[in-house]
Amino acid sequence: MPILSMNSDALQFIQLRGSSTVLKVMQRIGSAYMDAYPDIRLPLVGGGTAMGYKSVLDGTSDIGMAAGQMPASIEVWATRNHLSIQNVTIAIDGISPIVNLANPTNDITLDQLHDIFTGKITNWDRLGKFSGPINVISHDPQLGTYETWKREVAGKDYITLKAKVVNHLAELNSAIMSDPHAISYVGNTFLNKAKVKPLTVNGLAPSIQNIQQEKYPIRSKLQLLTTSSPSKEASNFVAYCLDPSQGQTIIKEMGLVPVAKLS
């Protein structure tokens, strides 16, 4: 019996590029979408939030993926070239400070995080339960997680230049697991409690309820980006991601906060 295959000419491709955090969500939603619409293909490429903005503006993707605000340099370039973007928030993620499993610290204040990541507090003994130099590990500035952390934790100050910068999740987990004095941060999407220990902030965990009520202080909007006049195919996929019975249900199943009210 012959195997039937779909004519490649009939396929519609929607290119997505950008944030690795949103990419992980799109893998789940995209798989369900392609099952429902077999004539659609959704190639996914990472590269970080900055790449998500740039790729939509320069036309190399149909939909960008972002977990942070547009970098200032790209915003200047877009303004100069009279280009604009539509930002659609599909979910909210919490970002947790993380430490080695052997670290006895369980909670930290937002002020203490500020002082640690800006280099004002350099020893764990300032927090009371532990002693030793604090080794700060941070993300690449091109990534949305960095942008959110910088904005919500460091504010107008700068992340300490002594911070070790990592580019990949495996490198981040390895750095924390091998160093009992290390501290970093990660979104709920990639948090692995078997490898690293998340700290509560001001006594609060980044639970769905605490994020929905805006009690947990370090929150990140996960967004899809399009031009001001997206294609029908791109618009339909974004609508699917926002559908309470489709994409938003998957988002909740992943432990993220949906933006739509679910029954």
PDB file of C-alpha atoms in Angstrom:
ATOM      1  CA  MET A   1       0.000   0.000   0.000  1.00  0.00           C
ATOM      2  CA  PRO A   2       1.544   3.344  -1.016  1.00  0.00           C
ATOM      3  CA  ILE A   3       2.458   5.861   1.693  1.00  0.00           C
ATOM      4  CA  LEU A   4       0.614   9.122   1.242  1.00  0.00           C
ATOM      5  CA  SER A   5       2.662  12.275   1.744  1.00  0.00           C
ATOM      6  CA  MET A   6       1.556  15.880   1.724  1.00  0.00           C
ATOM      7  CA  ASN A   7       2.513  17.972  -1.268  1.00  0.00           C
ATOM      8  CA  SER A   8       5.237  20.327  -0.035  1.00  0.00           C
ATOM      9  CA  ASP A   9       3.781  23.068  -2.229  1.00  0.00           C
ATOM     10  CA  ALA A  10       0.637  23.012  -0.070  1.00  0.00           C
ATOM     11  CA  LEU A  11       2.533  23.574   3.180  1.00  0.00           C
ATOM     12  CA  GLN A  12       2.557  26.974   4.886  1.00  0.00           C
ATOM     13  CA  PHE A  13       5.651  27.806   6.947  1.00  0.00           C
ATOM     14  CA  ILE A  14       5.558  30.216   9.899  1.00  0.00           C
ATOM     15  CA  GLN A  15       9.108  30.984  11.022  1.00  0.00           C
ATOM     16  CA  LEU A  16       9.561  31.734  14.721  1.00  0.00           C
ATOM     17  CA  ARG A  17      12.846  33.013  16.166  1.00  0.00           C
ATOM     18  CA  GLY A  18      14.100  34.407  19.479  1.00  0.00           C
ATOM     19  CA  SER A  19      13.808  33.681  23.200  1.00  0.00           C
ATOM     20  CA  SER A  20      14.738  30.161  24.334  1.00  0.00           C
ATOM     21  CA  THR A  21      12.179  30.480  27.151  1.00  0.00           C
ATOM     22  CA  VAL A  22       9.322  31.166  24.737  1.00  0.00           C
ATOM     23  CA  LEU A  23      10.739  28.575  22.336  1.00  0.00           C
ATOM     24  CA  LYS A  24      10.182  25.871  24.941  1.00  0.00           C
ATOM     25  CA  VAL A  25       6.516  26.926  25.206  1.00  0.00           C
ATOM     26  CA  MET A  26       6.189  27.065  21.420  1.00  0.00           C
ATOM     27  CA  GLN A  27       7.465  23.506  21.114  1.00  0.00           C
ATOM     28  CA  ARG A  28       4.431  22.296  23.071  1.00  0.00           C
ATOM     29  CA  ILE A  29       1.865  24.634  21.533  1.00  0.00           C
ATOM     30  CA  GLY A  30       3.330  24.311  18.047  1.00  0.00           C
ATOM     31  CA  SER A  31       3.116  20.526  18.130  1.00  0.00           C
ATOM     32  CA  ALA A  32      -0.582  20.698  19.034  1.00  0.00           C
ATOM     33  CA  TYR A  33      -1.181  23.334  16.358  1.00  0.00           C
ATOM     34  CA  MET A  34       0.463  21.289  13.600  1.00  0.00           C
ATOM     35  CA  ASP A  35      -1.604  18.258  14.633  1.00  0.00           C
ATOM     36  CA  ALA A  36      -4.741  20.373  14.271  1.00  0.00           C
ATOM     37  CA  TYR A  37      -3.549  22.040  11.037  1.00  0.00           C
ATOM     38  CA  PRO A  38      -1.403  19.544   9.085  1.00  0.00           C
ATOM     39  CA  ASP A  39      -0.713  22.031   6.294  1.00  0.00           C
ATOM     40  CA  ILE A  40       1.189  24.331   8.705  1.00  0.00           C
ATOM     41  CA  ARG A  41       4.844  23.980   9.692  1.00  0.00           C
ATOM     42  CA  LEU A  42       6.416  25.985  12.512  1.00  0.00           C
ATOM     43  CA  PRO A  43      10.233  25.976  12.317  1.00  0.00           C
ATOM     44  CA  LEU A  44      11.661  27.262  15.617  1.00  0.00           C
ATOM     45  CA  VAL A  45      15.048  28.936  16.064  1.00  0.00           C
ATOM     46  CA  GLY A  46      16.451  30.314  19.339  1.00  0.00           C
ATOM     47  CA  GLY A  47      19.050  33.027  19.644  1.00  0.00           C
ATOM     48  CA  GLY A  48      17.622  35.090  22.483  1.00  0.00           C
ATOM     49  CA  THR A  49      15.107  37.878  22.950  1.00  0.00           C
ATOM     50  CA  ALA A  50      17.192  40.453  21.071  1.00  0.00           C
ATOM     51  CA  MET A  51      17.204  38.157  18.048  1.00  0.00           C
ATOM     52  CA  GLY A  52      13.423  37.837  18.326  1.00  0.00           C
ATOM     53  CA  TYR A  53      12.976  41.598  17.940  1.00  0.00           C
ATOM     54  CA  LYS A  54      15.614  41.957  15.246  1.00  0.00           C
ATOM     55  CA  SER A  55      14.301  39.081  13.124  1.00  0.00           C
ATOM     56  CA  VAL A  56      10.785  40.523  12.944  1.00  0.00           C
ATOM     57  CA  LEU A  57      12.083  43.977  12.114  1.00  0.00           C
ATOM     58  CA  ASP A  58      14.417  42.745   9.364  1.00  0.00           C
ATOM     59  CA  GLY A  59      11.902  40.251   7.958  1.00  0.00           C
ATOM     60  CA  THR A  60      13.830  37.038   8.678  1.00  0.00           C
ATOM     61  CA  SER A  61      11.001  35.642  10.828  1.00  0.00           C
ATOM     62  CA  ASP A  62       7.211  35.800  10.763  1.00  0.00           C
ATOM     63  CA  ILE A  63       6.921  35.762  14.553  1.00  0.00           C
ATOM     64  CA  GLY A  64       9.556  36.778  17.076  1.00  0.00           C
ATOM     65  CA  MET A  65       9.754  35.350  20.580  1.00  0.00           C
ATOM     66  CA  ALA A  66      10.667  37.580  23.524  1.00  0.00           C
ATOM     67  CA  ALA A  67      10.973  37.281  27.291  1.00  0.00           C
ATOM     68  CA  GLY A  68      12.020  40.882  27.861  1.00  0.00           C
ATOM     69  CA  GLN A  69      11.841  44.387  26.490  1.00  0.00           C
ATOM     70  CA  MET A  70      13.360  45.533  23.202  1.00  0.00           C
ATOM     71  CA  PRO A  71      17.070  46.342  23.617  1.00  0.00           C
ATOM     72  CA  ALA A  72      17.771  50.080  23.335  1.00  0.00           C
ATOM     73  CA  SER A  73      20.107  49.630  20.351  1.00  0.00           C
ATOM     74  CA  ILE A  74      17.437  47.775  18.352  1.00  0.00           C
ATOM     75  CA  GLU A  75      14.798  50.313  19.369  1.00  0.00           C
ATOM     76  CA  VAL A  76      16.977  53.149  18.011  1.00  0.00           C
ATOM     77  CA  TRP A  77      17.493  51.243  14.765  1.00  0.00           C
ATOM     78  CA  ALA A  78      13.745  50.543  14.425  1.00  0.00           C
ATOM     79  CA  THR A  79      12.849  54.183  15.043  1.00  0.00           C
ATOM     80  CA  ARG A  80      15.414  55.396  12.521  1.00  0.00           C
ATOM     81  CA  ASN A  81      13.945  53.055   9.902  1.00  0.00           C
ATOM     82  CA  HIS A  82      10.304  53.789  10.822  1.00  0.00           C
ATOM     83  CA  LEU A  83       9.631  50.175  11.806  1.00  0.00           C
ATOM     84  CA  SER A  84       7.201  49.010  14.459  1.00  0.00           C
ATOM     85  CA  ILE A  85       6.316  45.777  16.233  1.00  0.00           C
ATOM     86  CA  GLN A  86       3.168  44.340  17.798  1.00  0.00           C
ATOM     87  CA  ASN A  87       3.838  42.707  21.187  1.00  0.00           C
ATOM     88  CA  VAL A  88       1.372  40.049  22.309  1.00  0.00           C
ATOM     89  CA  THR A  89       1.798  38.674  25.829  1.00  0.00           C
ATOM     90  CA  ILE A  90       0.830  35.000  25.987  1.00  0.00           C
ATOM     91  CA  ALA A  91       2.059  34.088  29.502  1.00  0.00           C
ATOM     92  CA  ILE A  92       3.799  35.355  32.628  1.00  0.00           C
ATOM     93  CA  ASP A  93       6.822  33.569  34.060  1.00  0.00           C
ATOM     94  CA  GLY A  94       8.457  33.978  37.453  1.00  0.00           C
ATOM     95  CA  ILE A  95      12.246  34.209  37.726  1.00  0.00           C
ATOM     96  CA  SER A  96      13.842  32.633  40.799  1.00  0.00           C
ATOM     97  CA  PRO A  97      17.224  33.219  42.397  1.00  0.00           C
ATOM     98  CA  ILE A  98      19.009  29.868  42.534  1.00  0.00           C
ATOM     99  CA  VAL A  99      21.886  28.505  44.631  1.00  0.00           C
ATOM    100  CA  ASN A 100      23.738  25.256  45.233  1.00  0.00           C
ATOM    101  CA  LEU A 101      21.710  22.513  46.949  1.00  0.00           C
ATOM    102  CA  ALA A 102      24.134  22.629  49.907  1.00  0.00           C
ATOM    103  CA  ASN A 103      23.495  26.321  50.567  1.00  0.00           C
ATOM    104  CA  PRO A 104      21.419  26.627  53.791  1.00  0.00           C
ATOM    105  CA  THR A 105      19.799  29.885  52.654  1.00  0.00           C
ATOM    106  CA  ASN A 106      16.088  29.541  51.871  1.00  0.00           C
ATOM    107  CA  ASP A 107      14.821  33.101  51.528  1.00  0.00           C
ATOM    108  CA  ILE A 108      16.296  36.378  50.394  1.00  0.00           C
ATOM    109  CA  THR A 109      14.953  39.918  50.148  1.00  0.00           C
ATOM    110  CA  LEU A 110      14.767  41.895  46.927  1.00  0.00           C
ATOM    111  CA  ASP A 111      17.086  44.486  48.489  1.00  0.00           C
ATOM    112  CA  GLN A 112      19.643  41.789  49.295  1.00  0.00           C
ATOM    113  CA  LEU A 113      19.454  40.492  45.724  1.00  0.00           C
ATOM    114  CA  HIS A 114      20.051  44.023  44.464  1.00  0.00           C
ATOM    115  CA  ASP A 115      23.127  44.423  46.635  1.00  0.00           C
ATOM    116  CA  ILE A 116      24.506  40.989  45.703  1.00  0.00           C
ATOM    117  CA  PHE A 117      24.085  41.388  41.968  1.00  0.00           C
ATOM    118  CA  THR A 118      25.450  44.939  41.952  1.00  0.00           C
ATOM    119  CA  GLY A 119      28.498  43.942  43.996  1.00  0.00           C
ATOM    120  CA  LYS A 120      27.653  45.675  47.289  1.00  0.00           C
ATOM    121  CA  ILE A 121      27.298  42.414  49.244  1.00  0.00           C
ATOM    122  CA  THR A 122      30.136  40.010  48.495  1.00  0.00           C
ATOM    123  CA  ASN A 123      30.016  37.458  51.346  1.00  0.00           C
ATOM    124  CA  TRP A 124      27.269  35.078  52.427  1.00  0.00           C
ATOM    125  CA  ASP A 125      27.815  35.970  56.091  1.00  0.00           C
ATOM    126  CA  ARG A 126      25.862  39.185  55.436  1.00  0.00           C
ATOM    127  CA  LEU A 127      22.779  36.977  55.062  1.00  0.00           C
ATOM    128  CA  GLY A 128      23.345  35.213  58.365  1.00  0.00           C
ATOM    129  CA  LYS A 129      23.374  31.445  57.752  1.00  0.00           C
ATOM    130  CA  PHE A 130      26.438  30.884  55.630  1.00  0.00           C
ATOM    131  CA  SER A 131      29.972  32.167  55.127  1.00  0.00           C
ATOM    132  CA  GLY A 132      32.157  32.481  52.073  1.00  0.00           C
ATOM    133  CA  PRO A 133      32.547  34.683  48.992  1.00  0.00           C
ATOM    134  CA  ILE A 134      29.425  35.132  46.862  1.00  0.00           C
ATOM    135  CA  ASN A 135      30.115  34.070  43.304  1.00  0.00           C
ATOM    136  CA  VAL A 136      27.586  35.774  41.025  1.00  0.00           C
ATOM    137  CA  ILE A 137      26.613  34.030  37.798  1.00  0.00           C
ATOM    138  CA  SER A 138      24.585  35.955  35.243  1.00  0.00           C
ATOM    139  CA  HIS A 139      23.058  35.443  31.814  1.00  0.00           C
ATOM    140  CA  ASP A 140      24.162  36.884  28.483  1.00  0.00           C
ATOM    141  CA  PRO A 141      22.791  40.456  28.177  1.00  0.00           C
ATOM    142  CA  GLN A 142      21.201  39.497  24.832  1.00  0.00           C
ATOM    143  CA  LEU A 143      18.796  37.169  26.631  1.00  0.00           C
ATOM    144  CA  GLY A 144      15.396  38.262  27.908  1.00  0.00           C
ATOM    145  CA  THR A 145      15.922  36.665  31.309  1.00  0.00           C
ATOM    146  CA  TYR A 146      18.909  38.961  31.850  1.00  0.00           C
ATOM    147  CA  GLU A 147      16.934  42.038  30.789  1.00  0.00           C
ATOM    148  CA  THR A 148      14.101  41.260  33.215  1.00  0.00           C
ATOM    149  CA  TRP A 149      16.476  40.476  36.078  1.00  0.00           C
ATOM    150  CA  LYS A 150      18.515  43.614  35.442  1.00  0.00           C
ATOM    151  CA  ARG A 151      15.362  45.769  35.395  1.00  0.00           C
ATOM    152  CA  GLU A 152      13.611  44.213  38.402  1.00  0.00           C
ATOM    153  CA  VAL A 153      16.632  43.471  40.614  1.00  0.00           C
ATOM    154  CA  ALA A 154      19.475  45.857  39.724  1.00  0.00           C
ATOM    155  CA  GLY A 155      17.209  48.701  38.595  1.00  0.00           C
ATOM    156  CA  LYS A 156      19.250  51.714  37.518  1.00  0.00           C
ATOM    157  CA  ASP A 157      22.470  50.106  38.763  1.00  0.00           C
ATOM    158  CA  TYR A 158      24.663  47.684  36.835  1.00  0.00           C
ATOM    159  CA  ILE A 159      25.207  43.961  37.305  1.00  0.00           C
ATOM    160  CA  THR A 160      28.629  43.516  38.887  1.00  0.00           C
ATOM    161  CA  LEU A 161      31.479  43.148  36.395  1.00  0.00           C
ATOM    162  CA  LYS A 162      32.763  40.277  38.561  1.00  0.00           C
ATOM    163  CA  ALA A 163      29.791  38.144  37.535  1.00  0.00           C
ATOM    164  CA  LYS A 164      30.532  35.069  35.457  1.00  0.00           C
ATOM    165  CA  VAL A 165      28.420  35.194  32.284  1.00  0.00           C
ATOM    166  CA  VAL A 166      26.909  31.972  30.924  1.00  0.00           C
ATOM    167  CA  ASN A 167      25.097  31.413  27.638  1.00  0.00           C
ATOM    168  CA  HIS A 168      23.347  28.082  28.073  1.00  0.00           C
ATOM    169  CA  LEU A 169      21.144  26.387  30.672  1.00  0.00           C
ATOM    170  CA  ALA A 170      23.460  23.387  30.983  1.00  0.00           C
ATOM    171  CA  GLU A 171      26.385  25.719  31.669  1.00  0.00           C
ATOM    172  CA  LEU A 172      24.312  27.597  34.269  1.00  0.00           C
ATOM    173  CA  ASN A 173      23.249  24.442  36.113  1.00  0.00           C
ATOM    174  CA  SER A 174      26.794  23.076  36.022  1.00  0.00           C
ATOM    175  CA  ALA A 175      28.208  26.305  37.466  1.00  0.00           C
ATOM    176  CA  ILE A 176      25.718  26.304  40.343  1.00  0.00           C
ATOM    177  CA  MET A 177      26.045  22.579  41.062  1.00  0.00           C
ATOM    178  CA  SER A 178      29.847  22.756  41.246  1.00  0.00           C
ATOM    179  CA  ASP A 179      30.061  25.842  43.482  1.00  0.00           C
ATOM    180  CA  PRO A 180      28.439  25.996  46.952  1.00  0.00           C
ATOM    181  CA  HIS A 181      29.015  29.778  47.012  1.00  0.00           C
ATOM    182  CA  ALA A 182      27.356  30.540  43.665  1.00  0.00           C
ATOM    183  CA  ILE A 183      24.103  32.381  43.021  1.00  0.00           C
ATOM    184  CA  SER A 184      22.237  32.976  39.786  1.00  0.00           C
ATOM    185  CA  TYR A 185      18.668  33.104  38.470  1.00  0.00           C
ATOM    186  CA  VAL A 186      16.398  31.164  36.131  1.00  0.00           C
ATOM    187  CA  GLY A 187      12.817  31.250  34.881  1.00  0.00           C
ATOM    188  CA  ASN A 188      10.291  28.702  36.153  1.00  0.00           C
ATOM    189  CA  THR A 189      10.246  27.194  32.670  1.00  0.00           C
ATOM    190  CA  PHE A 190      13.795  25.895  33.107  1.00  0.00           C
ATOM    191  CA  LEU A 191      13.965  25.417  36.894  1.00  0.00           C
ATOM    192  CA  ASN A 192      15.244  21.960  37.852  1.00  0.00           C
ATOM    193  CA  LYS A 193      14.937  21.510  41.625  1.00  0.00           C
ATOM    194  CA  ALA A 194      16.903  18.267  41.472  1.00  0.00           C
ATOM    195  CA  LYS A 195      19.990  20.228  40.390  1.00  0.00           C
ATOM    196  CA  VAL A 196      19.650  23.684  41.965  1.00  0.00           C
ATOM    197  CA  LYS A 197      17.847  25.255  44.907  1.00  0.00           C
ATOM    198  CA  PRO A 198      15.414  28.120  44.281  1.00  0.00           C
ATOM    199  CA  LEU A 199      15.139  30.808  46.958  1.00  0.00           C
ATOM    200  CA  THR A 200      11.923  32.554  47.894  1.00  0.00           C
ATOM    201  CA  VAL A 201      12.008  36.358  47.598  1.00  0.00           C
ATOM    202  CA  ASN A 202      10.582  38.439  50.435  1.00  0.00           C
ATOM    203  CA  GLY A 203       9.071  35.189  51.725  1.00  0.00           C
ATOM    204  CA  LEU A 204       7.240  34.495  48.455  1.00  0.00           C
ATOM    205  CA  ALA A 205       7.608  31.707  45.919  1.00  0.00           C
ATOM    206  CA  PRO A 206       6.870  32.356  42.221  1.00  0.00           C
ATOM    207  CA  SER A 207       3.626  30.384  42.359  1.00  0.00           C
ATOM    208  CA  ILE A 208       0.836  30.915  39.836  1.00  0.00           C
ATOM    209  CA  GLN A 209      -1.248  32.657  42.513  1.00  0.00           C
ATOM    210  CA  ASN A 210       1.571  34.962  43.651  1.00  0.00           C
ATOM    211  CA  ILE A 211       2.363  35.911  40.062  1.00  0.00           C
ATOM    212  CA  GLN A 212      -1.293  36.448  39.114  1.00  0.00           C
ATOM    213  CA  GLN A 213      -1.762  38.707  42.138  1.00  0.00           C
ATOM    214  CA  GLU A 214       1.534  40.470  41.321  1.00  0.00           C
ATOM    215  CA  LYS A 215       2.886  39.684  44.776  1.00  0.00           C
ATOM    216  CA  TYR A 216       6.009  37.903  43.567  1.00  0.00           C
ATOM    217  CA  PRO A 217       8.316  40.741  42.478  1.00  0.00           C
ATOM    218  CA  ILE A 218      10.386  39.245  39.629  1.00  0.00           C
ATOM    219  CA  ARG A 219       8.070  38.492  36.735  1.00  0.00           C
ATOM    220  CA  SER A 220       8.666  38.180  33.012  1.00  0.00           C
ATOM    221  CA  LYS A 221       6.174  38.618  30.174  1.00  0.00           C
ATOM    222  CA  LEU A 222       6.497  35.932  27.520  1.00  0.00           C
ATOM    223  CA  GLN A 223       5.588  37.529  24.213  1.00  0.00           C
ATOM    224  CA  LEU A 224       5.091  36.851  20.538  1.00  0.00           C
ATOM    225  CA  LEU A 225       6.140  39.633  18.168  1.00  0.00           C
ATOM    226  CA  THR A 226       4.831  40.446  14.716  1.00  0.00           C
ATOM    227  CA  THR A 227       4.924  43.326  12.298  1.00  0.00           C
ATOM    228  CA  SER A 228       2.040  45.793  12.356  1.00  0.00           C
ATOM    229  CA  SER A 229       0.538  43.864   9.407  1.00  0.00           C
ATOM    230  CA  PRO A 230       1.198  40.163  10.043  1.00  0.00           C
ATOM    231  CA  SER A 231       0.216  37.422   7.608  1.00  0.00           C
ATOM    232  CA  LYS A 232      -3.068  35.585   8.077  1.00  0.00           C
ATOM    233  CA  GLU A 233      -1.152  32.440   9.055  1.00  0.00           C
ATOM    234  CA  ALA A 234       0.865  34.271  11.723  1.00  0.00           C
ATOM    235  CA  SER A 235      -2.250  35.979  13.104  1.00  0.00           C
ATOM    236  CA  ASN A 236      -4.110  32.661  13.306  1.00  0.00           C
ATOM    237  CA  PHE A 237      -1.273  31.044  15.247  1.00  0.00           C
ATOM    238  CA  VAL A 238      -1.062  33.934  17.717  1.00  0.00           C
ATOM    239  CA  ALA A 239      -4.837  33.665  18.225  1.00  0.00           C
ATOM    240  CA  TYR A 240      -4.433  29.936  18.924  1.00  0.00           C
ATOM    241  CA  CYS A 241      -1.832  30.713  21.603  1.00  0.00           C
ATOM    242  CA  LEU A 242      -4.317  33.076  23.265  1.00  0.00           C
ATOM    243  CA  ASP A 243      -7.288  30.685  23.021  1.00  0.00           C
ATOM    244  CA  PRO A 244      -8.333  29.608  26.561  1.00  0.00           C
ATOM    245  CA  SER A 245      -9.154  26.087  25.356  1.00  0.00           C
ATOM    246  CA  GLN A 246      -5.965  25.693  23.308  1.00  0.00           C
ATOM    247  CA  GLY A 247      -2.664  27.493  23.859  1.00  0.00           C
ATOM    248  CA  GLN A 248      -3.560  28.965  27.234  1.00  0.00           C
ATOM    249  CA  THR A 249      -4.427  25.526  28.612  1.00  0.00           C
ATOM    250  CA  ILE A 250      -1.029  24.207  27.513  1.00  0.00           C
ATOM    251  CA  ILE A 251       0.656  27.213  29.128  1.00  0.00           C
ATOM    252  CA  LYS A 252      -1.021  26.456  32.453  1.00  0.00           C
ATOM    253  CA  GLU A 253      -0.031  22.781  32.169  1.00  0.00           C
ATOM    254  CA  MET A 254       3.597  23.939  31.871  1.00  0.00           C
ATOM    255  CA  GLY A 255       3.358  25.776  35.213  1.00  0.00           C
ATOM    256  CA  LEU A 256       3.239  29.245  33.667  1.00  0.00           C
ATOM    257  CA  VAL A 257       0.589  31.893  34.269  1.00  0.00           C
ATOM    258  CA  PRO A 258      -1.867  32.207  31.362  1.00  0.00           C
ATOM    259  CA  VAL A 259      -3.146  35.633  30.385  1.00  0.00           C
ATOM    260  CA  ALA A 260      -6.662  34.377  29.608  1.00  0.00           C
ATOM    261  CA  LYS A 261      -9.201  33.291  32.221  1.00  0.00           C
ATOM    262  CA  LEU A 262      -9.604  29.521  32.079  1.00  0.00           C
ATOM    263  CA  SER A 263     -12.782  27.714  33.061  1.00  0.00           C
TER     264      SER A 263
END
